[in-house]
């Protein structure tokens, strides 16, 4: 390759940027972050011809260079920073042909910034169906930019766009916005001092200096001083500028639209809108959809999950038969492999839930849900855009927290992040499953519903209620007065594009595997060390102690080994900590054995099940095939009755419903809020709440 150019795709949300990006780059793409901020950066390579490679950047959607969210801020910054590494050689403005007015605001700004731009009029299929017709030659000459028709969904017009990208591209000669003459001297001074290429660039710095991180402290001061002198405050001229631009756009549209859309063509859309956002039907439909999603996740995920479970068990077995035993093997077989297994096992559920969310978003239905739920969510300090992140929380808090990046208002976003971990994630399910099986009878209620299933649903509901109540309390404590408005456009309904759904699934699953995985793995290894090592004498003598204890009992090797493992766990560092915290957890009905499980499950909640299984093998002299049976037969030495009474079981269920118990979530909250303050408050609050409620439940039931 001889030549490499940088191309940025930009345009309003839902105009088809990502579809075009996928068309251009195929699977040659990677997702990262813009430096210092948590905004997704998608880049990929596209071969324009044998000699030219284009690096394509899929920018977040935005209507204009005046940002309302973190995502949009990045776009403004990329275009304002000519020396920045992301500044493109060429820009493709992706426009939704059926809604040009909203797409062209940004275009006129790019023109004034003197950035070489190509307009890609997307969704031509929809425009054609609507009966609309446009003179693109005229559009091209009025704006003085090249224009192509594309269909990013089907891949039409892509070759033509690539050819255009190969040609030299001059900047548009148009000047849409005339800067107010009273501040021209300031604009000129900044332009000279920073050696900028256009008046509008300088004007942007003057208007939005606070948004731009690339400015040095000295440059900022220079601009601030000038603004004082000329009485420019940030955003002063923004309203006037927008009105002027829309005026210009309307004139252009009047000329280029040969025939406008037939008003009848989207009658169907309006009817569906009315149904989906209806006061009664809207909610009924949404809750039915949620219910169906839940049902399918559990049934669909079961098969791959069983398969993964089996595979990891056989891998452990295989290694155990083929590797020399020693500390390294132990770490691999009992620390690393189960650690990875504990990550991989959740992929099916996470992938399936995100598949559903992606489909709902692709069809355009989700936008109606956001609109429908906005009013209710606002009562609780959240907003309509919190719905998708909260739903994602049922899969895993990590991608869910990252999905809050589209929420414009920082306080709404913070509250959403704060309450997401209350949504019952897939890692709680194994814990719930075993405990519910233990304390809730397997009977039918009202003839059809399984009581255990109802209990499980109740726990999910409880988590959701906790999220709402907490959000409401935070709204009051944070004293949220700022009124944010939901500004969004309803996309047209369409069949989902399956490759887009596929990309979303891959992206979200990857996020989970990398973000949650690395923490889970690291913490699993640490906890494995704590659970496998302890003061020397006790650990080394384990086998002898167990053998003497069982003299004459004629146990099988397996039983002996189980007991040795349990004895070792008891005397390990984890065991010592477990015993250390026993006084604290006693009021909840737990003993030191459960204490150990509480500690080890801090890597990830599901570890609870494995730890409990190991530690309660102690004393199980009779053959007990399942964990459930083993736990049921466990005797409480103090009372002589069963260890896992309903009081203890429910207390644990409540504890796991509310407790934070997830190191990866804390790490991600830290990254997204950029300080330890919020994750620590979250940890203290959730653990405190879990403790208090588990205490109450235990005291009432026992
Ligand atoms: P972005 O928000 O700009 O990245 O937009 P996306 O690429 O995610 O596209 C939004 C929706 O529009 C998706 O459902 C796409 O399948 C759909 N879409 C994109 N381009 C076209 C097109 O040319 N025709 C039609 N009918 N749909 C399209
Ligand atoms: Mg996109």
XYZ file of C-alpha atoms in Angstrom, residues 275-292 365 369 372-373 376:
23
model
C -50.293 1.676 19.798
C -46.792 1.315 21.240
C -46.949 4.524 23.231
C -50.553 4.077 24.322
C -51.327 4.648 28.006
C -52.547 1.106 28.500
C -51.583 -0.911 25.434
C -48.071 0.501 25.344
C -47.244 -0.840 28.791
C -49.098 -4.084 28.235
C -47.096 -4.741 25.092
C -43.803 -3.777 26.692
C -44.291 -6.001 29.712
C -45.400 -8.882 27.536
C -42.251 -8.452 25.464
C -40.126 -8.443 28.628
C -41.840 -11.555 29.868
C -41.277 -13.380 26.598
C -39.494 -0.462 18.825
C -40.221 2.240 24.752
C -43.157 5.514 26.726
C -41.103 4.965 29.867
C -42.317 7.211 34.705
